[in-house]
mmCIF file of C-alpha atoms and ligand atoms in Angstrom:
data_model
loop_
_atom_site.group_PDB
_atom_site.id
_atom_site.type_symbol
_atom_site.label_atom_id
_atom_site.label_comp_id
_atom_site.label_asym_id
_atom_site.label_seq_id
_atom_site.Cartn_x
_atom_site.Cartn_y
_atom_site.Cartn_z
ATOM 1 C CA UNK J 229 -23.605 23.191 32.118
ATOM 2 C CA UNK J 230 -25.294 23.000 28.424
ATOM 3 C CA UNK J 231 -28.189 21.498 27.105
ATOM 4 C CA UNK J 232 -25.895 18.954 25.004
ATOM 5 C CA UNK J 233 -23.877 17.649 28.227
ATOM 6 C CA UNK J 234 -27.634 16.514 29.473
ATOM 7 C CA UNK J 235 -29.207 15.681 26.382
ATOM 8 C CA UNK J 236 -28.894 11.741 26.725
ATOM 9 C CA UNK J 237 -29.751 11.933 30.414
ATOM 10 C CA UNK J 238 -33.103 14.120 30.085
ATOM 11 C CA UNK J 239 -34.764 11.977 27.202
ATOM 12 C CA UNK J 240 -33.638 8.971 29.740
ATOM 13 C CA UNK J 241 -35.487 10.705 32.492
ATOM 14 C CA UNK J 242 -38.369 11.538 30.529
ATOM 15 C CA UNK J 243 -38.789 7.748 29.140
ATOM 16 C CA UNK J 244 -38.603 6.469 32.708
ATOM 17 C CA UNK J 245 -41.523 9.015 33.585
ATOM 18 C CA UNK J 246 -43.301 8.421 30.529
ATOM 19 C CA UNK J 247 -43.202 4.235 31.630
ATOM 20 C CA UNK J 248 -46.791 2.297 30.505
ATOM 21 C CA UNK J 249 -49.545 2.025 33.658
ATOM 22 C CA UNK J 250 -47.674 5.173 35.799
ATOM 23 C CA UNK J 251 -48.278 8.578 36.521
ATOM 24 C CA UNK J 252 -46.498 11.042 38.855
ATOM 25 C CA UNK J 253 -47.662 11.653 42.489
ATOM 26 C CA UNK J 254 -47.829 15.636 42.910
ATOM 27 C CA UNK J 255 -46.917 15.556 46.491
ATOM 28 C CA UNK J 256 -45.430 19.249 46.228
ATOM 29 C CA UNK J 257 -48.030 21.296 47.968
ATOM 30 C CA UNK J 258 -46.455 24.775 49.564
ATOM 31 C CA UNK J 259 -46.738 24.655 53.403
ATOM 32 C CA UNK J 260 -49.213 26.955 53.169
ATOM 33 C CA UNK J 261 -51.487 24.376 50.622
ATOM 34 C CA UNK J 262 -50.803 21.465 52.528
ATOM 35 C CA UNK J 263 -51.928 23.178 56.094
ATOM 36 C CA UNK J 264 -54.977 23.351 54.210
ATOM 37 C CA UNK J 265 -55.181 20.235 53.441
ATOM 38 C CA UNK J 266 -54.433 19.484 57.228
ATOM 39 C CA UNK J 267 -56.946 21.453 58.776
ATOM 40 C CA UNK J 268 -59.957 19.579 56.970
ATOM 41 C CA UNK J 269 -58.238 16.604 58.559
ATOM 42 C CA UNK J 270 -58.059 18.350 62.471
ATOM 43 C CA UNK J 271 -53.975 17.819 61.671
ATOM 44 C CA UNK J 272 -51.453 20.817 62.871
ATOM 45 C CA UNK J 273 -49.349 22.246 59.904
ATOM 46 C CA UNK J 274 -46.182 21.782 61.745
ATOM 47 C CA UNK J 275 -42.999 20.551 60.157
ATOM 48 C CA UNK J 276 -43.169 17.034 62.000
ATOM 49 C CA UNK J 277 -46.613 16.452 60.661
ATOM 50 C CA UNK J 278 -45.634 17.307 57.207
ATOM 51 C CA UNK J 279 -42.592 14.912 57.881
ATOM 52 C CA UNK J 280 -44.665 12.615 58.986
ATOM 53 C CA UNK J 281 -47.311 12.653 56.136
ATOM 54 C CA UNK J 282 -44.517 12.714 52.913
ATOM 55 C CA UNK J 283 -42.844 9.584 55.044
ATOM 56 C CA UNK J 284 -46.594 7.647 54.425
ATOM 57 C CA UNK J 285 -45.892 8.488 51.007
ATOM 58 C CA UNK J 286 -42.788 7.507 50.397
ATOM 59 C CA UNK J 287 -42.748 4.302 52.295
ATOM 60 C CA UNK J 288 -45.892 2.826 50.978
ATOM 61 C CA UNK J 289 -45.229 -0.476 49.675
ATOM 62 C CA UNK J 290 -45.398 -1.255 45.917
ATOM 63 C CA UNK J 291 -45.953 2.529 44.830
ATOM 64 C CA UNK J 292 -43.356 2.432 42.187
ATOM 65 C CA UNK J 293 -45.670 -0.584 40.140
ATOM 66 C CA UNK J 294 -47.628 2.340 39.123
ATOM 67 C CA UNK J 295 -45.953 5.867 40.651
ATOM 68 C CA UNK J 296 -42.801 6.829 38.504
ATOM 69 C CA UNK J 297 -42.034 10.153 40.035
ATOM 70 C CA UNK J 298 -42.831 12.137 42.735
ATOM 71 C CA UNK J 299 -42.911 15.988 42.775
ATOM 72 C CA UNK J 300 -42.152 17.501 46.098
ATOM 73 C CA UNK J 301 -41.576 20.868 47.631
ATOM 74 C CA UNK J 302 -38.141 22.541 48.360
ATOM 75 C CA UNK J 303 -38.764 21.627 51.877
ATOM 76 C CA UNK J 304 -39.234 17.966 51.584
ATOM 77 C CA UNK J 305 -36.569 17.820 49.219
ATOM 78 C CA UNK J 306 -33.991 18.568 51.895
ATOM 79 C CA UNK J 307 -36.219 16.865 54.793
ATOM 80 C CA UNK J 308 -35.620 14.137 56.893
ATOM 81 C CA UNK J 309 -38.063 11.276 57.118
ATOM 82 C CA UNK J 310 -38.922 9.368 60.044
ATOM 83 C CA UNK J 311 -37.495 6.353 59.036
ATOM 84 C CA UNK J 312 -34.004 5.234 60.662
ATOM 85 C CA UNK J 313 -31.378 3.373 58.831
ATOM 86 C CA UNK J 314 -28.029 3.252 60.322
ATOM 87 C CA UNK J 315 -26.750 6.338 61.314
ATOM 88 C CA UNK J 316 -29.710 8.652 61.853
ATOM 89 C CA UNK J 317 -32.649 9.346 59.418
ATOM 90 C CA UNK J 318 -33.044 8.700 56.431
ATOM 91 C CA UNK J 319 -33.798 11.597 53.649
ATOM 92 C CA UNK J 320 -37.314 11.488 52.124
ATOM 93 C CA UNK J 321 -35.744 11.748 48.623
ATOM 94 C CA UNK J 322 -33.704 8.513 49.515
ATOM 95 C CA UNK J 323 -37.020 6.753 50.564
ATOM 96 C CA UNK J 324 -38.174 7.650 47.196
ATOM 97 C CA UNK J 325 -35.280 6.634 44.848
ATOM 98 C CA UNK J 326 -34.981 3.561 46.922
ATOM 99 C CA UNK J 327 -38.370 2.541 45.595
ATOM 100 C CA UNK J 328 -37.360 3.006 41.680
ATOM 101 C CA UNK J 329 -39.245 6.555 42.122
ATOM 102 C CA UNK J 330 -37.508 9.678 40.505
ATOM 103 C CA UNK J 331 -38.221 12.499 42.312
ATOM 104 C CA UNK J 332 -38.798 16.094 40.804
ATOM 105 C CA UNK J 333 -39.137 19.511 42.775
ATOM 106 C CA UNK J 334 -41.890 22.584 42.342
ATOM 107 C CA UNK J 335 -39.645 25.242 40.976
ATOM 108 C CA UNK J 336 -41.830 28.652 39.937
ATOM 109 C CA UNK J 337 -42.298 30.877 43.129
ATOM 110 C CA UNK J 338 -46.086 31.373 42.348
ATOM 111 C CA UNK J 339 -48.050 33.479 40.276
ATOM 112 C CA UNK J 340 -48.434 37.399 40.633
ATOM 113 C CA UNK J 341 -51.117 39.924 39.372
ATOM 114 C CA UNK J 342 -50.359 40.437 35.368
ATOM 115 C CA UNK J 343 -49.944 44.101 34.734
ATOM 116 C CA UNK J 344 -52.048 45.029 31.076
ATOM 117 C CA UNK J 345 -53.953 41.867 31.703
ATOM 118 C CA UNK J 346 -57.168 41.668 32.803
ATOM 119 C CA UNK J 347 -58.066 41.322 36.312
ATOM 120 C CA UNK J 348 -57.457 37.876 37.342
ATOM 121 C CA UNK J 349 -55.057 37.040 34.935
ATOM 122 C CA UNK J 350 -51.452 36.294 36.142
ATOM 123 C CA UNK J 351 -47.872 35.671 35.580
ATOM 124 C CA UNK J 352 -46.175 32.757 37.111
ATOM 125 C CA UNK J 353 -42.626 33.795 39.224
ATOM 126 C CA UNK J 354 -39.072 32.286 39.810
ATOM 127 C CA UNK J 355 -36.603 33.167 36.866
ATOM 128 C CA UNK J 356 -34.251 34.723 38.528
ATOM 129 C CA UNK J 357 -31.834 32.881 40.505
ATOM 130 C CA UNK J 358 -33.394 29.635 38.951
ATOM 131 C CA UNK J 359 -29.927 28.157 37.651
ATOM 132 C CA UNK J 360 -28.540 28.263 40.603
ATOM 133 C CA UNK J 361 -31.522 26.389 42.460
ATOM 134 C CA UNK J 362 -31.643 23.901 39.348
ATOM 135 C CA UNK J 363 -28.034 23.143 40.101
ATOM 136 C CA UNK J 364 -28.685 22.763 44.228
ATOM 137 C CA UNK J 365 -31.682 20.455 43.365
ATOM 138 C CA UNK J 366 -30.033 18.346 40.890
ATOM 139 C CA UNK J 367 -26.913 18.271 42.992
ATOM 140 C CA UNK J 368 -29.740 16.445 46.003
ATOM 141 C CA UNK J 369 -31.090 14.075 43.493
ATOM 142 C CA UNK J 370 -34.101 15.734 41.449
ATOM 143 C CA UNK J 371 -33.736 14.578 37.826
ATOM 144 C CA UNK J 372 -36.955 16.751 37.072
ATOM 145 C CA UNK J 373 -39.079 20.085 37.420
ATOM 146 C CA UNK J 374 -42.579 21.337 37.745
ATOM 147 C CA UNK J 375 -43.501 25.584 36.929
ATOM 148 C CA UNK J 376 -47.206 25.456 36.905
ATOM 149 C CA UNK J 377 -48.782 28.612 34.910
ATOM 150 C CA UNK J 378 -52.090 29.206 35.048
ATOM 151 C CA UNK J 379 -55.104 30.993 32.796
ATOM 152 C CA UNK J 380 -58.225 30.989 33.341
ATOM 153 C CA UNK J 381 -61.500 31.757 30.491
ATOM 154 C CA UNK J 382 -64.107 34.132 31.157
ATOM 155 C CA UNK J 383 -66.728 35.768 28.773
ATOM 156 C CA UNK J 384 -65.031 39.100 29.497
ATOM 157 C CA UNK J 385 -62.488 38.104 27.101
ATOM 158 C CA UNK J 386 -60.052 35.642 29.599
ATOM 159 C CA UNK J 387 -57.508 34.807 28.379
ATOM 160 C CA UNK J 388 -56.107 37.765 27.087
ATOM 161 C CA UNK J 389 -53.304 37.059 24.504
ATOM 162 C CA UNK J 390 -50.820 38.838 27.259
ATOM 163 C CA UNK J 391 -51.849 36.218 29.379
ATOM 164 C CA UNK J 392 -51.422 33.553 27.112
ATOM 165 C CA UNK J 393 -48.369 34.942 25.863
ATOM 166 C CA UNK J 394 -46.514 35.878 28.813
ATOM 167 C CA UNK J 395 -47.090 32.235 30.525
ATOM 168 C CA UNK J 396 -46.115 30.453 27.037
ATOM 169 C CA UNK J 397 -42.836 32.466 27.376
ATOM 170 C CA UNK J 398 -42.355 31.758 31.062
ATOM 171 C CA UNK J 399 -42.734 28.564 30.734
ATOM 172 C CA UNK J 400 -40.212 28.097 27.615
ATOM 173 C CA UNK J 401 -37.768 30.085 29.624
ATOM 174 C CA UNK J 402 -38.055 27.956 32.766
ATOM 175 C CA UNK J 403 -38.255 24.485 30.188
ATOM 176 C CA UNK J 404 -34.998 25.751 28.929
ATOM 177 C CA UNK J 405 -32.890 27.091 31.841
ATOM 178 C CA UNK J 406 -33.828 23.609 33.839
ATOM 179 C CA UNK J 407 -32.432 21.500 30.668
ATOM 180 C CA UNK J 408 -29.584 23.622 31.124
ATOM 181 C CA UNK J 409 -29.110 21.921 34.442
ATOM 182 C CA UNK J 410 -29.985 18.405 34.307
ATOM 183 C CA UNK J 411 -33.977 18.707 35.209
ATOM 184 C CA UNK J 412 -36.601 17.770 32.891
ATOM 185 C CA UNK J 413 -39.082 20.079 32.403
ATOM 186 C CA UNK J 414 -42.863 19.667 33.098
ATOM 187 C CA UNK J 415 -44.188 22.127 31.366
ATOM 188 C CA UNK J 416 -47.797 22.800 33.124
ATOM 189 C CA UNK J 417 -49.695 25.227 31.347
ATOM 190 C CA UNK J 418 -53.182 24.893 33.414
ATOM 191 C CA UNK J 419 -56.667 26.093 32.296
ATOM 192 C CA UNK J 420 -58.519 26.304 35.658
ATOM 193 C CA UNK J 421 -61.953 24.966 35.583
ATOM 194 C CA UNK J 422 -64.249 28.153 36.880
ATOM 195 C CA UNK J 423 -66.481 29.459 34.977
ATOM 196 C CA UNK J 424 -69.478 28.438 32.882
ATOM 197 C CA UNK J 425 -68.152 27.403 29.530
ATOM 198 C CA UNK J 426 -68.886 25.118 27.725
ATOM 199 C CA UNK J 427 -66.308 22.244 26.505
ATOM 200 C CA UNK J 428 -65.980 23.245 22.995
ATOM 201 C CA UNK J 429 -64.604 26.907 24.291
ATOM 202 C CA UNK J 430 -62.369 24.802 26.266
ATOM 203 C CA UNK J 431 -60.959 23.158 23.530
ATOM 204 C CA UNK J 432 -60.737 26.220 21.627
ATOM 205 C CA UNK J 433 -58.322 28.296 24.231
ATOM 206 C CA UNK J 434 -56.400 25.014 24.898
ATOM 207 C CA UNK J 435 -55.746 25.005 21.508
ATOM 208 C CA UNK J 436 -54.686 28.686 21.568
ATOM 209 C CA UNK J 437 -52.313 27.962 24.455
ATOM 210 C CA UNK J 438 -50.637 24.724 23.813
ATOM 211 C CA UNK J 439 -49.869 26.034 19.877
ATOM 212 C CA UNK J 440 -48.306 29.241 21.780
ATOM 213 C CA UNK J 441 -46.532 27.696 24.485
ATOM 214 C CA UNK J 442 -44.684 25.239 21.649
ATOM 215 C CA UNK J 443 -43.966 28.086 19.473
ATOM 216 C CA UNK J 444 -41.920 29.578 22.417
ATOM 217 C CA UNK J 445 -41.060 26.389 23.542
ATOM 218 C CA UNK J 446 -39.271 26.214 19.750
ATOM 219 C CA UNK J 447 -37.864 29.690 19.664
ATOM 220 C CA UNK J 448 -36.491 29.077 23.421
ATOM 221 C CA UNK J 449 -34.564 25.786 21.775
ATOM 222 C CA UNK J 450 -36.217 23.429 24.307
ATOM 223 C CA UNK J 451 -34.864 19.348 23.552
ATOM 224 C CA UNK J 452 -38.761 17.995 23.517
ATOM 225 C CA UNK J 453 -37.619 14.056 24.028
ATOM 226 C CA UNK J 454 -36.597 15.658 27.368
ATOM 227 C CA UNK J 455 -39.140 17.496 28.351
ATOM 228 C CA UNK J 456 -43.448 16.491 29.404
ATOM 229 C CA UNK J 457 -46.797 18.566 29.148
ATOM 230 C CA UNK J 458 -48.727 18.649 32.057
ATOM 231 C CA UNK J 459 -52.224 20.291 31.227
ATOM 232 C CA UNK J 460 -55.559 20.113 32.181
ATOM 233 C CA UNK J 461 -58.148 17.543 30.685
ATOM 234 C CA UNK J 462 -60.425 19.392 28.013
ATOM 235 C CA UNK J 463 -63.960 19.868 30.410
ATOM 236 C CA UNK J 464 -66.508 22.590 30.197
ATOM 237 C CA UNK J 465 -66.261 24.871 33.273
ATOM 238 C CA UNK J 466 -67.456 23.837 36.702
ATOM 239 C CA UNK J 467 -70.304 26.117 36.392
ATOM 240 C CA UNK J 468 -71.391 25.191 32.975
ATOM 241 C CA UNK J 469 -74.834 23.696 32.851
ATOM 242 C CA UNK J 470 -73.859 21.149 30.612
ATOM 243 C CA UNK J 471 -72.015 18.748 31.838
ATOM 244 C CA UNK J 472 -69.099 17.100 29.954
ATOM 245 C CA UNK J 473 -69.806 13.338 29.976
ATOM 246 C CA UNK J 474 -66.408 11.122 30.628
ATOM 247 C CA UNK J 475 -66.455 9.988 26.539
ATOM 248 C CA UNK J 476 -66.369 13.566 25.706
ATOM 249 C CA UNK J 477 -63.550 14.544 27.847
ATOM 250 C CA UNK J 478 -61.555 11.699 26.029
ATOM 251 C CA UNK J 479 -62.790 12.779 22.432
ATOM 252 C CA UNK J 480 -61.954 16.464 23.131
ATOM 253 C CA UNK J 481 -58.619 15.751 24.649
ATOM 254 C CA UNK J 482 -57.456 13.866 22.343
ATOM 255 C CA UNK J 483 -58.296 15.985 19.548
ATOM 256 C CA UNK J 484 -56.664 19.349 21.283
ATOM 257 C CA UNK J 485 -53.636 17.761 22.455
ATOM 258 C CA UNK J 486 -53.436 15.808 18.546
ATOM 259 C CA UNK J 487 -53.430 19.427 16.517
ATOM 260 C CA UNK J 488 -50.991 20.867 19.236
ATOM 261 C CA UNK J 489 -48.315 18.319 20.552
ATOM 262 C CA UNK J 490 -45.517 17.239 19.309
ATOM 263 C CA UNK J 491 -44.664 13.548 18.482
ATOM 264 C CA UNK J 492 -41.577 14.009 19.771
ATOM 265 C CA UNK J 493 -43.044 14.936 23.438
ATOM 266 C CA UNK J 494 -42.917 11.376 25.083
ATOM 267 C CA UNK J 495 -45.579 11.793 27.696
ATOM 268 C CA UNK J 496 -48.772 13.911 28.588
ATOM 269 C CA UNK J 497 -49.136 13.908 32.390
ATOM 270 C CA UNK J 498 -52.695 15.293 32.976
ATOM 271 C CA UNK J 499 -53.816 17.457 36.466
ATOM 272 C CA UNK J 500 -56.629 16.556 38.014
ATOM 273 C CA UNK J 501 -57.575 20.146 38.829
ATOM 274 C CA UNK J 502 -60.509 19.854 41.473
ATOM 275 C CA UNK J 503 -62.442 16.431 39.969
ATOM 276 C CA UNK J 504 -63.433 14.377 42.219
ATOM 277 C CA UNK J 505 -61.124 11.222 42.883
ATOM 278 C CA UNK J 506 -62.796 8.675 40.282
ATOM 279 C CA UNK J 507 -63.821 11.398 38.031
ATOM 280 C CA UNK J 508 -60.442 11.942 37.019
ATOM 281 C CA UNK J 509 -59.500 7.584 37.129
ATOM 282 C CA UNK J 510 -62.807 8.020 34.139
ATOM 283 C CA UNK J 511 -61.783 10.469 32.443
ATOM 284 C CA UNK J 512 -58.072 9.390 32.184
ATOM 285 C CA UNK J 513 -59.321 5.826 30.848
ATOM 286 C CA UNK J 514 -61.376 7.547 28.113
ATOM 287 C CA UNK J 515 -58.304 9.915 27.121
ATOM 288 C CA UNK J 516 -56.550 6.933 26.771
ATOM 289 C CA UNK J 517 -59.496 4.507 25.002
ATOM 290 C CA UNK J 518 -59.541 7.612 22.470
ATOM 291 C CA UNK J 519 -55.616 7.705 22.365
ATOM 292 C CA UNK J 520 -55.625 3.718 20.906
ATOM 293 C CA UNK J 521 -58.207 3.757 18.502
ATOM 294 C CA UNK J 522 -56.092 7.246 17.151
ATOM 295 C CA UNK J 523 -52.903 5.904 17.222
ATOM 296 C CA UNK J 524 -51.662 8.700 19.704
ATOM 297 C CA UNK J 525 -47.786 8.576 19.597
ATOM 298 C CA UNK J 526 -47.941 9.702 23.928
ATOM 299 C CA UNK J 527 -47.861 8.190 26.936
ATOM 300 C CA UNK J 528 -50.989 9.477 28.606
ATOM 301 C CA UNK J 529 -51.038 9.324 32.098
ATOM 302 C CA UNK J 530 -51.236 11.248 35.492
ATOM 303 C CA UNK J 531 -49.616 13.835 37.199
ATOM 304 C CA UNK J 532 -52.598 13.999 40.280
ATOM 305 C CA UNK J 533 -51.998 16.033 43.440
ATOM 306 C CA UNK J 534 -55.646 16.002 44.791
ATOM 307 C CA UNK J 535 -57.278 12.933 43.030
ATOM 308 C CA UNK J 536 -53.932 10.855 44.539
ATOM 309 C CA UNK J 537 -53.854 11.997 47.880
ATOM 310 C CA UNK J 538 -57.580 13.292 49.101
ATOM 311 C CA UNK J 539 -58.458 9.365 50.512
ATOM 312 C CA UNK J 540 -54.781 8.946 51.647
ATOM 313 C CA UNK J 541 -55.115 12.042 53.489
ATOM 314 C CA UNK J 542 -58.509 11.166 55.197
ATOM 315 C CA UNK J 543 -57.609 7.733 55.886
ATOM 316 C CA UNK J 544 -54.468 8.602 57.422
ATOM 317 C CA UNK J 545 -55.878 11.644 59.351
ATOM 318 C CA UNK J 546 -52.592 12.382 61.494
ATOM 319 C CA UNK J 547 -52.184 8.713 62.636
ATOM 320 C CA UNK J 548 -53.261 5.611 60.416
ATOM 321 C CA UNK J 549 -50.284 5.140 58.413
ATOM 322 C CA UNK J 550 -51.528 1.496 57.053
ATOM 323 C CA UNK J 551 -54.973 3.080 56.150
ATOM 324 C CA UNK J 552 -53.769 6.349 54.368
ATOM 325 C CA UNK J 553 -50.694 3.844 52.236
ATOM 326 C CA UNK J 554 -53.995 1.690 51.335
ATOM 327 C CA UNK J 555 -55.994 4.151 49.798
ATOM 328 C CA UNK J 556 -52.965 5.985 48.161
ATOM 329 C CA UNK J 557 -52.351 2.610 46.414
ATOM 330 C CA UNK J 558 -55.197 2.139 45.534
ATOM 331 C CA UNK J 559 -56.068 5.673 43.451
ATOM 332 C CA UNK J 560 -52.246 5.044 42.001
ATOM 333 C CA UNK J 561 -53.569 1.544 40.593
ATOM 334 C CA UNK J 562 -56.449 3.346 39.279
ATOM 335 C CA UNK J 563 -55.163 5.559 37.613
ATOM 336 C CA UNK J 564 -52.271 3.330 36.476
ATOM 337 C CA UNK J 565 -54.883 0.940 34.688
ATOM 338 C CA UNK J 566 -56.508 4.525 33.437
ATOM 339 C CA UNK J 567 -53.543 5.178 31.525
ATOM 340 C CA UNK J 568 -53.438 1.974 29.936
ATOM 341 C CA UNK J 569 -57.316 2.337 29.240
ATOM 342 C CA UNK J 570 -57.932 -0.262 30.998
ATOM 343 C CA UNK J 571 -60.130 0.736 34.423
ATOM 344 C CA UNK J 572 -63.175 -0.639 35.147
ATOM 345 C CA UNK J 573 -64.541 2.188 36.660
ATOM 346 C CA UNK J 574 -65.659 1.239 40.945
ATOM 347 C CA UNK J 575 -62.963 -1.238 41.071
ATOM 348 C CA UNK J 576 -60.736 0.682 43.528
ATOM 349 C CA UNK J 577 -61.920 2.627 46.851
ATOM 350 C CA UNK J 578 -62.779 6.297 46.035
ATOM 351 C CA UNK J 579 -64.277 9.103 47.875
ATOM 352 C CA UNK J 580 -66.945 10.980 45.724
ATOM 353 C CA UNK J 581 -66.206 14.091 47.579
ATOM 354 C CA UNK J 582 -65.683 17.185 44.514
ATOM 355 C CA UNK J 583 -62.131 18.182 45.374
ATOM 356 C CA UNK J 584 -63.151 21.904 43.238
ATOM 357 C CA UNK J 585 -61.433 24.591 45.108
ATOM 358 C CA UNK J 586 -62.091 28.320 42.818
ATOM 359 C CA UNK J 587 -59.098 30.277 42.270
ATOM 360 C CA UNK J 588 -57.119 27.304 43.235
ATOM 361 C CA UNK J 589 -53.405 28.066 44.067
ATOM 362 C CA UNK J 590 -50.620 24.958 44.735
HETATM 363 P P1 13P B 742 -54.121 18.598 41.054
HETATM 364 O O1 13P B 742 -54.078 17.212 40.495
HETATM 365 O O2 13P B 742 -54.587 18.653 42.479
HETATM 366 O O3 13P B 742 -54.807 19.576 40.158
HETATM 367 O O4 13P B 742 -52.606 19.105 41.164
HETATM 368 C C1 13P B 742 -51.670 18.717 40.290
HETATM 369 C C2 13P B 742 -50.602 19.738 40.258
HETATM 370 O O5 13P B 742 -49.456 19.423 40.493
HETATM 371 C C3 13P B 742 -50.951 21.118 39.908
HETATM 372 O O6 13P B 742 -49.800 21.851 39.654
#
């Protein structure tokens, strides 16, 4: 297919995702992430659990007043749930959809060692061959995509501009090939939190990136009304001293993403990349109380794996369904009001637990 024959569709898609007081659910953890996940819980990684666990998710009721889209993983996207209707089970994507959720898939393969960069650095994988999975996952009933790049800032001169330039390009090429084939693109180009910087270095490589990333976005001829950013707040490293304060976050985020985005991008769906559960709900309000006194032409909102699902995951713990939907709901609703700007910070169940994980790979 062409860009053209989807054009009207993806800035459709996009709008829907972009909707005021949601966010996206990042349920789209690789089996190996997830058993993680499961093991701090005492919960086997086997494929029943992790049918069992996406079915809590997709059957909570309500989600949809403040979860527009899920993003899942190719396994889930082709899964059963547990839930019978009729003739057998239903499909988890159905479960989804049937709730007024779109549902998007993880497409890059993961990241691999950068050769010329320095060591750390990477490049994120899954060009080849991606057409053809674009086309398979549309065909199921994904109207969007995730390719989550990653850099990372060190004082031995991290990012490089390989780095930065290689994952720009990766990710235009990706943005552009899904287009091609129906899927909106999220493009996720994530700064990870280690280190020691402070928040104004932050800013400053963000600033690097997300100009980079649109020039190849640009050269790459990706439709922006169809398209989303995904980054990572603006926040000094997690080893930094100083400690960014919830009204700086906002200030600085706001600022990077104003000299960098353009207008035409209809939403900013933020990670949560390791803060803790009510962190992010705070720091997502502030983006936003920034983004109204500025005028900010963007949806802001959320695009949390951790900070959505750490509670849900503890409450459920391999058996309480009614307790793991309850505190999923109630981190969406935070973080629904967040994006409006209007969370009153403790009003919603939380864990405090720091959700950091160095190196951190989806
Ligand atoms: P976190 O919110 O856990 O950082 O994950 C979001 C995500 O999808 C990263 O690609």
């Amino acid at each position: 297919m062409t860009l053209d024959f989807f054009r009207e569709e993806l800035a459709e898609t996009a709008a829907a995702l972009a909707a005021p007081g949601t966010g996206l659910l990042a349920a789209d953890e690789s089996t190996g992430t997830i058993g993680k996940r499961f093991e701090a819980i005492g919960v086997d990684n086997s494929e029943e659990n992790r049918r069992a666990f996406r079915t809590l998710l997709a059957t909570t009721p309500g989600l949809a007043e403040h979860i527009s889209g899920v993003i899942l993983y190719e396994e889930t996207l082709f899964q059963d749930s547990t839930v019978t209707a009729g003739a057998g089970p239903s499909p988890l994507v159905d479960l989804f959809r049937d709730q007024g959720i779109r549902v998007g898939i993880k497409v890059d393969l993961g990241v691999e060692a950068l050769a010329g960069a320095l060591p750390g650095e990477t490049w994120c994988t899954g060009l080849k061959g991606l057409a053809e999975r674009a086309e398979r996952y549309y065909a199921r009933g994904a109207r969007f995509a995730k390719w989550r790049a990653v850099l990372r800032i060190s004082s031995d001169g991290c990012p490089s501009e390989l780095s930065v330039r290689e994952n720009a390009w990766g990710l235009a090429r990706y943005a552009r090939t899904c287009q091609e084939q129906g899927l909106v693109p999220i493009v996720e180009p994530e700064i990870l939190m280690d280190g020691d910087h402070d928040i104004a270095t932050t800013a400053a490589v963000q600033e690097w990136v997300l100009r980079t990333v649109y020039g190849a976005l640009a050269v790459n001829g990706v439709f922006l009304e169809g398209s989303l950013l995904k980054p990572s707040m603006t926040t000094a490293g997690a080893d930094c001293p100083e400690r960014s304060s919830a009204g700086q976050v906002g200030e600085f985020t706001l600022r990077t993403l104003a000299r960098t985005v353009p207008a035409a991008v209809p939403a900013i769906l933020f990670l949560s990349g390791g803060l803790a559960e009510e962190d992010a709900s705070i720091c997502l309000n502030e983006i936003n109380r920034a983004a109204h006194q500025a005028g900010a032409p963007w949806h802001l909102g959320f695009s949390f794996g951790r900070a959505l699902q750490h509670s849900c995951l503890q409450g459920w713990a391999g058996s309480d369904l009614v307790a793991g939907q309850q505190a999923l709901l109630a981190r969406a609703r935070a973080n629904g009001e967040a994006s409006l700007g209007t969370y009153q910070p403790g009003s919603q169940p939380s864990s405090d637990a720091s959700l950091f994980v160095a190196n951190y790979s989806y």
